[in-house]
Backbone as ProteinMPNN parsed JSONL, in Angstrom:
{"seq_chain_A": "XXXXXXXXXXXXXXXXXXXXXXXXXXXXXXXXXXXXXXXXXXXXXXXXXXXXXXXXXXXXXXXXXXXXXXXXXXXXXXXXXXXXXXXXXXXXXXXXXXXXXXXXXX", "coords_chain_A": {"N_chain_A": [[82.445, 93.398, 61.397], [82.251, 93.415, 64.104], [84.798, 92.645, 64.864], [86.199, 94.889, 64.11], [85.365, 96.847, 65.991], [86.306, 95.655, 68.294], [89.036, 95.736, 67.789], [89.444, 98.523, 67.745], [88.727, 99.177, 70.38], [90.703, 97.768, 71.746], [92.948, 99.145, 70.831], [92.512, 101.695, 71.957], [92.631, 101.11, 74.697], [95.253, 100.191, 74.816], [96.71, 102.507, 74.175], [96.011, 104.066, 76.375], [97.193, 102.594, 78.439], [99.898, 102.74, 77.729], [100.424, 105.486, 77.872], [99.818, 106.165, 80.469], [98.426, 107.388, 83.612], [97.48, 110.6, 84.604], [99.842, 113.085, 85.83], [103.47, 112.937, 85.853], [104.535, 113.648, 88.245], [105.535, 112.519, 91.156], [104.654, 112.009, 94.558], [106.718, 113.167, 97.253], [108.68, 110.904, 99.089], [108.384, 110.362, 102.438], [110.058, 109.796, 105.512], [109.432, 108.745, 108.754], [110.514, 108.974, 112.076], [109.849, 106.897, 114.638], [109.374, 107.061, 118.082], [110.845, 104.855, 120.496], [108.826, 102.576, 122.369], [107.969, 103.206, 125.775], [109.243, 101.164, 128.248], [108.505, 101.109, 130.942], [106.005, 102.291, 130.937], [104.656, 100.375, 129.468], [104.768, 98.186, 131.225], [103.296, 99.267, 133.349], [100.812, 99.501, 132.113], [100.071, 96.827, 131.739], [99.991, 95.997, 134.423], [97.981, 97.685, 135.363], [95.784, 96.679, 134.007], [95.63, 94.158, 135.247], [95.072, 94.989, 137.864], [92.56, 95.897, 137.457], [91.172, 93.598, 137.235], [91.67, 91.881, 135.091], [92.498, 88.665, 133.857], [95.562, 86.729, 134.101], [97.213, 86.087, 131.161], [98.591, 85.114, 128.031], [100.443, 87.183, 127.903], [102.133, 86.961, 129.995], [104.335, 85.585, 129.184], [106.052, 87.492, 128.235], [107.081, 88.796, 130.403], [109.761, 88.587, 131.417], [111.261, 89.841, 129.393], [110.184, 92.442, 129.469], [110.865, 93.229, 132.072], [113.659, 93.196, 131.839], [114.049, 95.259, 129.972], [113.085, 97.42, 131.462], [114.928, 97.386, 133.55], [117.187, 98.237, 132.174], [116.602, 100.874, 131.825], [115.917, 101.852, 134.373], [117.364, 100.595, 137.049], [116.553, 99.91, 139.695], [113.713, 99.98, 139.642], [113.353, 98.05, 137.711], [114.243, 95.736, 139.0], [112.363, 95.521, 141.085], [110.096, 95.127, 139.525], [110.756, 92.723, 138.205], [110.764, 90.876, 140.335], [108.101, 91.151, 141.16], [106.667, 90.377, 138.846], [107.512, 87.729, 138.738], [106.282, 86.707, 141.004], [103.612, 87.03, 140.267], [103.497, 85.345, 138.05], [104.0, 82.905, 139.3], [101.787, 82.636, 140.947], [99.019, 83.158, 139.615], [96.438, 83.836, 140.5], [96.775, 85.773, 142.397], [97.226, 88.097, 141.07], [95.796, 90.552, 140.921], [96.0, 91.831, 143.485], [98.797, 91.896, 143.767], [99.499, 93.418, 141.557], [98.379, 95.91, 142.206], [100.005, 96.555, 144.377], [102.532, 96.665, 143.11], [102.128, 98.777, 141.298], [102.036, 100.969, 143.009], [104.673, 101.043, 143.833], [106.069, 101.595, 141.537]], "CA_chain_A": [[82.222, 94.654, 62.056], [82.541, 93.219, 65.528], [86.249, 92.619, 64.964], [86.673, 96.267, 63.999], [85.145, 97.508, 67.275], [87.231, 95.029, 69.238], [90.356, 96.289, 67.482], [89.455, 99.928, 68.183], [88.731, 99.164, 71.844], [92.034, 97.311, 72.14], [93.88, 100.238, 70.548], [92.272, 102.747, 72.953], [93.155, 100.612, 75.971], [96.709, 100.155, 74.692], [97.197, 103.886, 74.257], [95.849, 104.475, 77.771], [98.192, 101.907, 79.245], [101.224, 103.244, 77.383], [100.603, 106.881, 78.281], [99.684, 106.269, 81.926], [97.367, 108.243, 84.134], [97.915, 111.783, 85.322], [101.189, 113.608, 85.614], [104.55, 112.085, 86.353], [105.018, 114.199, 89.508], [105.24, 111.607, 92.253], [104.836, 112.669, 95.854], [107.99, 112.899, 97.926], [108.588, 109.856, 100.104], [108.833, 110.867, 103.732], [110.339, 108.787, 106.52], [109.187, 109.247, 110.092], [111.181, 108.236, 113.143], [108.906, 106.64, 115.719], [110.125, 106.819, 119.315], [110.683, 103.52, 121.083], [107.84, 102.592, 123.448], [108.523, 103.244, 127.122], [108.987, 99.874, 128.893], [107.817, 101.307, 132.224], [104.593, 102.517, 130.604], [104.107, 99.075, 129.058], [104.58, 97.405, 132.451], [102.183, 99.866, 134.094], [99.561, 99.172, 131.414], [99.743, 95.43, 132.077], [99.628, 95.955, 135.838], [96.677, 98.339, 135.511], [94.776, 95.706, 133.567], [95.501, 93.167, 136.311], [94.405, 95.602, 139.02], [91.143, 96.031, 137.087], [90.552, 92.28, 137.228], [91.989, 91.058, 133.923], [93.287, 87.487, 134.228], [96.89, 86.573, 133.511], [97.14, 85.262, 129.955], [99.85, 84.88, 127.32], [101.406, 88.272, 128.083], [103.077, 86.548, 131.036], [105.545, 85.109, 128.503], [106.935, 88.632, 127.969], [107.479, 89.422, 131.664], [111.218, 88.684, 131.53], [111.72, 90.866, 128.448], [109.778, 93.753, 129.972], [111.691, 93.522, 133.245], [115.004, 93.503, 131.347], [114.005, 96.596, 129.361], [112.934, 98.397, 132.545], [116.222, 97.424, 134.246], [118.105, 99.038, 131.367], [116.223, 102.278, 132.004], [115.959, 102.145, 135.812], [117.712, 99.297, 137.638], [115.767, 99.637, 140.901], [112.344, 99.639, 139.224], [113.428, 96.787, 136.983], [114.348, 94.642, 139.984], [111.041, 95.421, 141.723], [109.181, 94.563, 138.533], [111.12, 91.325, 137.965], [110.27, 90.097, 141.484], [106.642, 91.171, 141.13], [106.214, 89.534, 137.747], [107.755, 86.326, 139.121], [105.221, 86.342, 141.942], [102.357, 86.913, 139.509], [103.588, 84.139, 137.228], [103.916, 81.741, 140.19], [100.446, 82.537, 141.508], [98.197, 84.084, 138.819], [95.233, 84.286, 141.203], [97.122, 86.936, 143.221], [97.645, 89.155, 140.153], [95.145, 91.826, 141.217], [96.602, 92.463, 144.66], [100.216, 92.128, 143.498], [99.559, 94.516, 140.603], [98.135, 97.146, 142.973], [101.221, 96.802, 145.156], [103.6, 97.064, 142.194], [101.84, 100.103, 140.752], [102.423, 101.962, 144.037], [106.139, 101.078, 143.911], [106.611, 102.141, 140.296]], "C_chain_A": [[82.579, 94.559, 63.541], [84.04, 93.218, 65.758], [86.839, 94.02, 64.906], [86.545, 96.996, 65.331], [86.063, 96.941, 68.358], [88.631, 95.576, 69.034], [90.484, 97.728, 67.952], [89.516, 99.994, 69.707], [90.101, 98.755, 72.375], [93.074, 98.405, 71.925], [93.735, 101.355, 71.578], [92.841, 102.336, 74.305], [94.678, 100.602, 75.94], [97.309, 101.547, 74.814], [97.102, 104.388, 75.699], [96.898, 103.852, 78.678], [99.577, 102.469, 78.99], [101.459, 104.67, 77.855], [100.479, 107.054, 79.784], [98.568, 107.21, 82.32], [97.985, 109.431, 84.848], [99.331, 112.194, 85.005], [102.233, 112.677, 86.218], [105.134, 112.623, 87.647], [104.591, 113.272, 90.645], [105.443, 112.336, 93.574], [106.176, 112.253, 96.48], [107.774, 111.848, 99.011], [109.179, 110.407, 101.39], [109.028, 109.706, 104.691], [110.16, 109.42, 107.887], [109.89, 108.359, 111.103], [110.191, 108.104, 114.297], [109.705, 106.374, 116.985], [109.836, 105.42, 119.857], [109.672, 103.596, 122.221], [108.54, 102.528, 124.807], [108.22, 101.919, 127.826], [108.271, 100.008, 130.228], [106.329, 101.534, 131.976], [103.921, 101.211, 130.184], [103.825, 98.206, 130.28], [103.394, 97.942, 133.248], [100.841, 99.544, 133.438], [99.116, 97.748, 131.739], [99.273, 95.338, 133.519], [98.278, 96.618, 136.097], [95.556, 97.41, 135.077], [94.555, 94.641, 134.641], [94.758, 93.75, 137.509], [92.925, 95.83, 138.748], [90.444, 94.682, 136.933], [90.829, 91.421, 136.016], [92.811, 89.842, 134.362], [94.645, 87.476, 133.535], [96.756, 85.631, 132.319], [98.523, 85.18, 129.325], [100.872, 86.002, 127.468], [102.434, 87.952, 129.164], [104.378, 86.026, 130.426], [106.538, 86.243, 128.265], [107.419, 89.319, 129.238], [108.989, 89.615, 131.768], [111.776, 89.768, 130.613], [111.388, 92.274, 128.946], [110.651, 94.153, 131.15], [113.118, 93.886, 132.827], [115.064, 94.897, 130.741], [113.88, 97.682, 130.425], [114.246, 98.517, 133.322], [117.228, 98.277, 133.492], [117.835, 100.528, 131.552], [116.355, 102.71, 133.462], [116.147, 100.815, 136.54], [116.841, 98.947, 138.84], [114.336, 99.221, 140.539], [112.322, 98.309, 138.479], [113.492, 95.593, 137.923], [113.021, 94.425, 140.702], [110.067, 94.726, 140.778], [109.469, 93.088, 138.276], [110.593, 90.434, 139.09], [108.742, 90.022, 141.48], [106.073, 90.303, 140.023], [106.427, 88.055, 138.053], [106.668, 85.847, 140.069], [103.891, 86.163, 141.226], [102.361, 85.639, 138.668], [103.43, 82.883, 138.091], [102.504, 81.536, 140.73], [99.53, 83.533, 140.785], [96.943, 84.585, 139.53], [95.506, 85.508, 142.088], [97.481, 88.153, 142.362], [97.049, 90.508, 140.522], [95.815, 92.534, 142.383], [98.075, 92.795, 144.425], [100.386, 93.303, 142.533], [99.337, 95.856, 141.295], [99.373, 97.54, 143.765], [102.358, 97.308, 144.26], [103.372, 98.461, 141.611], [102.206, 101.213, 141.741], [103.94, 102.118, 144.09], [106.777, 101.662, 142.645], [106.239, 103.593, 140.169]], "O_chain_A": [[83.127, 95.487, 64.136], [84.504, 93.75, 66.766], [87.842, 94.313, 65.557], [87.475, 97.676, 65.765], [86.534, 97.671, 69.23], [89.339, 95.851, 70.003], [91.518, 98.113, 68.497], [90.278, 100.786, 70.262], [90.595, 99.332, 73.343], [93.978, 98.573, 72.743], [94.739, 101.906, 72.028], [93.471, 103.148, 74.983], [95.323, 100.964, 76.924], [98.319, 101.73, 75.493], [98.011, 105.06, 76.185], [97.425, 104.509, 79.576], [100.353, 102.656, 79.928], [102.585, 105.026, 78.202], [101.004, 108.028, 80.323], [97.86, 107.756, 81.473], [98.927, 109.266, 85.623], [99.94, 111.719, 84.046], [101.92, 111.764, 86.981], [106.148, 112.103, 88.113], [103.425, 113.251, 91.039], [106.321, 113.191, 93.683], [106.679, 111.151, 96.262], [106.797, 111.905, 99.758], [110.324, 110.859, 101.424], [108.256, 108.748, 104.685], [110.677, 110.506, 108.148], [109.86, 107.133, 110.993], [109.753, 109.107, 114.861], [110.62, 105.551, 116.974], [108.74, 104.882, 119.697], [109.656, 104.577, 122.965], [109.572, 101.874, 124.958], [107.049, 101.577, 127.99], [107.51, 99.12, 130.613], [105.489, 101.029, 132.72], [102.757, 100.972, 130.507], [102.776, 97.568, 130.368], [102.584, 97.171, 133.761], [99.844, 99.337, 134.131], [97.936, 97.495, 131.982], [98.274, 94.679, 133.811], [97.517, 96.167, 136.953], [94.501, 97.362, 135.71], [93.415, 94.264, 134.914], [93.912, 93.082, 138.102], [92.126, 95.944, 139.678], [89.276, 94.62, 136.551], [90.278, 90.326, 135.91], [93.732, 89.986, 135.166], [94.843, 88.133, 132.513], [96.249, 84.517, 132.449], [99.526, 85.177, 130.04], [102.053, 85.796, 127.186], [103.481, 88.594, 129.242], [105.415, 86.029, 131.091], [107.734, 85.995, 128.11], [108.106, 90.336, 129.154], [109.451, 90.685, 132.163], [112.661, 90.526, 131.009], [112.212, 93.184, 128.855], [111.124, 95.287, 131.22], [113.718, 94.791, 133.406], [116.023, 95.634, 130.97], [114.495, 98.743, 130.308], [114.638, 99.618, 133.71], [118.038, 98.97, 134.108], [118.748, 101.346, 131.443], [116.845, 103.802, 133.75], [115.219, 100.011, 136.639], [116.431, 97.796, 138.985], [113.816, 98.236, 141.063], [111.373, 97.536, 138.607], [112.87, 94.561, 137.671], [112.599, 93.287, 140.906], [109.31, 93.846, 141.187], [108.542, 92.289, 138.143], [110.042, 89.364, 138.832], [108.161, 88.973, 141.759], [105.104, 89.574, 140.236], [105.609, 87.218, 137.668], [106.187, 84.719, 139.955], [103.13, 85.248, 141.541], [101.352, 84.94, 138.583], [102.804, 81.912, 137.668], [102.073, 80.403, 140.946], [99.291, 84.63, 141.29], [96.435, 85.654, 139.193], [94.57, 86.202, 142.485], [97.992, 89.142, 142.887], [97.743, 91.522, 140.44], [96.16, 93.712, 142.28], [98.547, 93.855, 144.837], [101.316, 94.096, 142.68], [100.03, 96.83, 141.001], [99.743, 98.713, 143.816], [103.057, 98.259, 144.61], [104.317, 99.234, 141.453], [102.642, 102.288, 141.328], [104.44, 103.21, 144.362], [107.9, 102.165, 142.688], [106.602, 104.239, 139.186]]}, "name": "protein", "num_of_chains": 1, "seq": "XXXXXXXXXXXXXXXXXXXXXXXXXXXXXXXXXXXXXXXXXXXXXXXXXXXXXXXXXXXXXXXXXXXXXXXXXXXXXXXXXXXXXXXXXXXXXXXXXXXXXXXXXX"}
């Protein structure tokens, strides 16, 4: 008798698996284009954190990349940022004052 119920349960599960769940109307796949992040805004965010007292950490490794991206958008601001980031990297204890100065120039 137990084998009969097991067989019936297996048959019900098999039918459910073969027929699937719900209708076959799948939602349309949509693709969204995300705008590229603004490199100047990224630099300002880092500098704002420094001006608020955040210490220089691993983000200093991306200074050159950020400065290059800013130079591509605005050469003058990129050069100012490259020099400022170099100064911050050379002397991390001056990050707060240098960041305040750079934020005024950007």
